[in-house]
Tab-separated table of C-alpha atoms in Angstrom:
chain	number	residue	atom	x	y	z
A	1	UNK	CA	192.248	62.552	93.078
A	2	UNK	CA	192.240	59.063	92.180
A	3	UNK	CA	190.478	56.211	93.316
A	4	UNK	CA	190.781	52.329	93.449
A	5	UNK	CA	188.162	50.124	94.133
A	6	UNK	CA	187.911	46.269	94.622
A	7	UNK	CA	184.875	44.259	95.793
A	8	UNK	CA	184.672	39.787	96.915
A	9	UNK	CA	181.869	38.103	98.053
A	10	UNK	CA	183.052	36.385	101.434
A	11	UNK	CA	180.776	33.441	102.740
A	12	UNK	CA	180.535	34.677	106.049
A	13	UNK	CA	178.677	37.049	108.114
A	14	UNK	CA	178.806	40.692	108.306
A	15	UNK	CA	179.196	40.858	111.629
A	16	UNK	CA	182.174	38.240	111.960
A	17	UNK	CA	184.304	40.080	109.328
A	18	UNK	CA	184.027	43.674	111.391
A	19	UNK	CA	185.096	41.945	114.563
A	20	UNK	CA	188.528	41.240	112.513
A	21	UNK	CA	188.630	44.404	110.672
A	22	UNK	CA	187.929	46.078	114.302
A	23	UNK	CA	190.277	43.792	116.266
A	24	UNK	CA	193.802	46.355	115.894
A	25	UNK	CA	196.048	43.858	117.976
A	26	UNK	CA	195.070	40.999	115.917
A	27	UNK	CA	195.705	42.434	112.496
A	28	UNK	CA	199.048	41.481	112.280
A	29	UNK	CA	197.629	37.945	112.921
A	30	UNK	CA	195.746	37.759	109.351
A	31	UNK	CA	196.838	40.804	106.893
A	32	UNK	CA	200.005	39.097	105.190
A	33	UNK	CA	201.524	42.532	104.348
A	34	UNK	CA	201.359	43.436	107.717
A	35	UNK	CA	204.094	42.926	110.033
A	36	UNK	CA	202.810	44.732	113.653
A	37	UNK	CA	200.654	47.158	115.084
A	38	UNK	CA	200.703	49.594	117.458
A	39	UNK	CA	197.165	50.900	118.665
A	40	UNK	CA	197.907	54.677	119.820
A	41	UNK	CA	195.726	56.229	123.050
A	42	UNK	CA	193.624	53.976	124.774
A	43	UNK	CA	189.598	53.669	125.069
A	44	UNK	CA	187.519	51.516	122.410
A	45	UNK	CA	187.050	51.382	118.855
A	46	UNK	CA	185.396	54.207	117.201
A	47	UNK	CA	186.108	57.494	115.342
A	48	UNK	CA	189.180	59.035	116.797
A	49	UNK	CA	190.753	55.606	117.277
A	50	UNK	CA	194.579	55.558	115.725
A	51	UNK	CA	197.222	52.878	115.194
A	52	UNK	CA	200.212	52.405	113.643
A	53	UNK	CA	200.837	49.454	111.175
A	54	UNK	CA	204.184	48.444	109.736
A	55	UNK	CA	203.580	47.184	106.192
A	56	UNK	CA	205.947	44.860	104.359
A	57	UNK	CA	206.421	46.323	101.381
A	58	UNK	CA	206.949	44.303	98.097
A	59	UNK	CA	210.703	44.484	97.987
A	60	UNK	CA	210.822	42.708	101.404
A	61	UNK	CA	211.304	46.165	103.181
A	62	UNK	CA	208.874	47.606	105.800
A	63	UNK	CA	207.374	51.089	106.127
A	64	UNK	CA	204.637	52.302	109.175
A	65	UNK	CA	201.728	53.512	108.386
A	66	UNK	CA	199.037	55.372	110.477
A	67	UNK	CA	195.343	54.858	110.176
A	68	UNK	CA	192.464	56.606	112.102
A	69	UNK	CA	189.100	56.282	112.394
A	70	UNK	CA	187.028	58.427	110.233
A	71	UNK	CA	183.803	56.491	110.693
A	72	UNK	CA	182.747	53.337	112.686
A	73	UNK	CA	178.895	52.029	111.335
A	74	UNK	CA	179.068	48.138	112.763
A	75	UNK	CA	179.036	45.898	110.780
A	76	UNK	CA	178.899	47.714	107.780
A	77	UNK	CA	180.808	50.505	106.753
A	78	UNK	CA	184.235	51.512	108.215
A	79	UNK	CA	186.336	54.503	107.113
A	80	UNK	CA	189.739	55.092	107.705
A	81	UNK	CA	192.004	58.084	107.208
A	82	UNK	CA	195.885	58.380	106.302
A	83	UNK	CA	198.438	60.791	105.823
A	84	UNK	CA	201.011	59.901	103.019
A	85	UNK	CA	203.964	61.456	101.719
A	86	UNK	CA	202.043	64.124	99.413
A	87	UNK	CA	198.551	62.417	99.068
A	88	UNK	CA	195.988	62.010	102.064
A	89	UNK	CA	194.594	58.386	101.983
A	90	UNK	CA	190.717	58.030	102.734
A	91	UNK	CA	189.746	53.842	102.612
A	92	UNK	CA	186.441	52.981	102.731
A	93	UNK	CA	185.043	49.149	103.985
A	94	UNK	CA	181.457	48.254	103.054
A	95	UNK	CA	180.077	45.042	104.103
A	96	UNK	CA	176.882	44.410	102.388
A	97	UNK	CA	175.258	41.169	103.312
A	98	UNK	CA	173.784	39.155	99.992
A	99	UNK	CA	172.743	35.398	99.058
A	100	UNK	CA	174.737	33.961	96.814
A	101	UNK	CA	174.035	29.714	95.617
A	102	UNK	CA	171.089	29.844	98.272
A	103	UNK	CA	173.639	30.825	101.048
A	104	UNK	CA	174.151	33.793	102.952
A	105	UNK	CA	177.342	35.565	102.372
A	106	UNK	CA	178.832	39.345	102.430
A	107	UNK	CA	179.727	41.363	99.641
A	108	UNK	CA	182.825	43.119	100.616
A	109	UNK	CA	183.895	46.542	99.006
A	110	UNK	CA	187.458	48.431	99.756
A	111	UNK	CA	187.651	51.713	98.201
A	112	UNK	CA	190.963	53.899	98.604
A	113	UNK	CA	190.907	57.427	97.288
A	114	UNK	CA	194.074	59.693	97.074
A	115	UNK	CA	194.232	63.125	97.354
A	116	UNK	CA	197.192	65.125	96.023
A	117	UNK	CA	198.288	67.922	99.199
A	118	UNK	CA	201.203	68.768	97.879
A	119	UNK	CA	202.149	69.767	93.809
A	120	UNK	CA	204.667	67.131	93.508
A	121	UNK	CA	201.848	64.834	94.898
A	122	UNK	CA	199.866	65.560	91.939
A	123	UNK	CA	202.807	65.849	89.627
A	124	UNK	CA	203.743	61.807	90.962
A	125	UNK	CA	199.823	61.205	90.268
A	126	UNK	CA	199.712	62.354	87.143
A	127	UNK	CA	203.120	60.702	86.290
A	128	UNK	CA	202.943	56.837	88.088
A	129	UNK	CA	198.681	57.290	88.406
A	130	UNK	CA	198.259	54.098	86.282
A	131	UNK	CA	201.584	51.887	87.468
A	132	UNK	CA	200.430	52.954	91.631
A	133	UNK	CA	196.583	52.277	90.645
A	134	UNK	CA	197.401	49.074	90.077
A	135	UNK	CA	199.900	48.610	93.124
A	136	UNK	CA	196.861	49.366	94.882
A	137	UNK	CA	194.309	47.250	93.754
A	138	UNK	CA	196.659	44.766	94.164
A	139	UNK	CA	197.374	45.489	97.793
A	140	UNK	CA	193.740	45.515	98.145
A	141	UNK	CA	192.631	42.247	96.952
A	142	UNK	CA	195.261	40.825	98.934
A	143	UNK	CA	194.036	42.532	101.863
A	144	UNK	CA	190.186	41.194	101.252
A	145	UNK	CA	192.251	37.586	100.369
A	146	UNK	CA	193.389	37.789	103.758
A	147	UNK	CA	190.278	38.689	104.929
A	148	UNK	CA	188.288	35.463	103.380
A	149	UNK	CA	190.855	33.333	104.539
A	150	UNK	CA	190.957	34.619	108.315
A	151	UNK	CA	186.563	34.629	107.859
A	152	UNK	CA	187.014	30.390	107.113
A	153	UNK	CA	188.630	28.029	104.573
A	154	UNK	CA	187.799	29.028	100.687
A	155	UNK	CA	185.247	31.335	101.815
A	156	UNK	CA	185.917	34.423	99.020
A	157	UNK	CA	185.063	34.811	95.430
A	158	UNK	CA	186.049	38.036	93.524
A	159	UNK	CA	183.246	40.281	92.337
A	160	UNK	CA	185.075	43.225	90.563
């Protein structure tokens, strides 16, 4: 198993940045690297709750990816599941309001972990585990980047 984690301090509320992680149709609005989203079954938000996001990869190329809802604790921790090609995908959101230069801010935390299902899953970790750790992380700061920038102008600053 491996796991990424990446934290920024975002100068708004807590409960302004889950109504855009929450909001599926919109996502495609403010996540650069993604290009549309499909929310699958109706009803509201909440454990259970699926969609289907195609992701632009680096090369310029685009690949879906599906994403339930593993756990829904408003507005502070959010945890999504996803089935990969040899690894299951568990992300974790945790927004953690703080004070930072006397003002009120949240300290936002994405954690991915992989988990191998399949040998040549953990034969590709154990191979590319450093050179896709850092694809990651980069994937996820851009993601929380995106995140600051749809929260207000020059709202984030990088804790980890």
């Amino acid at each position: 198993m491996s796991t990424v984690t990446v934290s920024a301090f975002i100068e708004a509320q807590d409960a302004d940045l889950w109504r855009l992680l929450t909001d599926l149709p919109a996502r495609a609005d403010w996540l650069s690297a993604v290009d549309a989203v499909e929310v699958l079954g109706t009803g509201g938000f909440g454990p259970g709750t699926v969609w289907r996001e195609t992701r632009v990869r680096p090369d310029g190329g685009t690949e879906p990816e599906e994403f339930e809802v593993i756990e829904a604790v408003a507005p502070g921790r959010l945890v999504l599941g996803s089935r990969g090609a040899g690894a299951d995908y568990r992300i974790t959101w945790t927004l953690r309001t703080v004070e930072r230069r006397r003002r009120g801010c949240t300290e936002v935390t994405v954690e991915q972990e992989a988990v191998p299902t399949r040998a040549y899953g953990r034969v590709l970790a154990l191979i590319l585990g450093g050179l896709a750790a850092r694809a990651v992380e980069g994937a996820l700061r851009r993601d929380l980047a995106d995140l600051a920038l749809a929260a207000g102008p020059a709202r984030s600053t990088e804790a980890a």
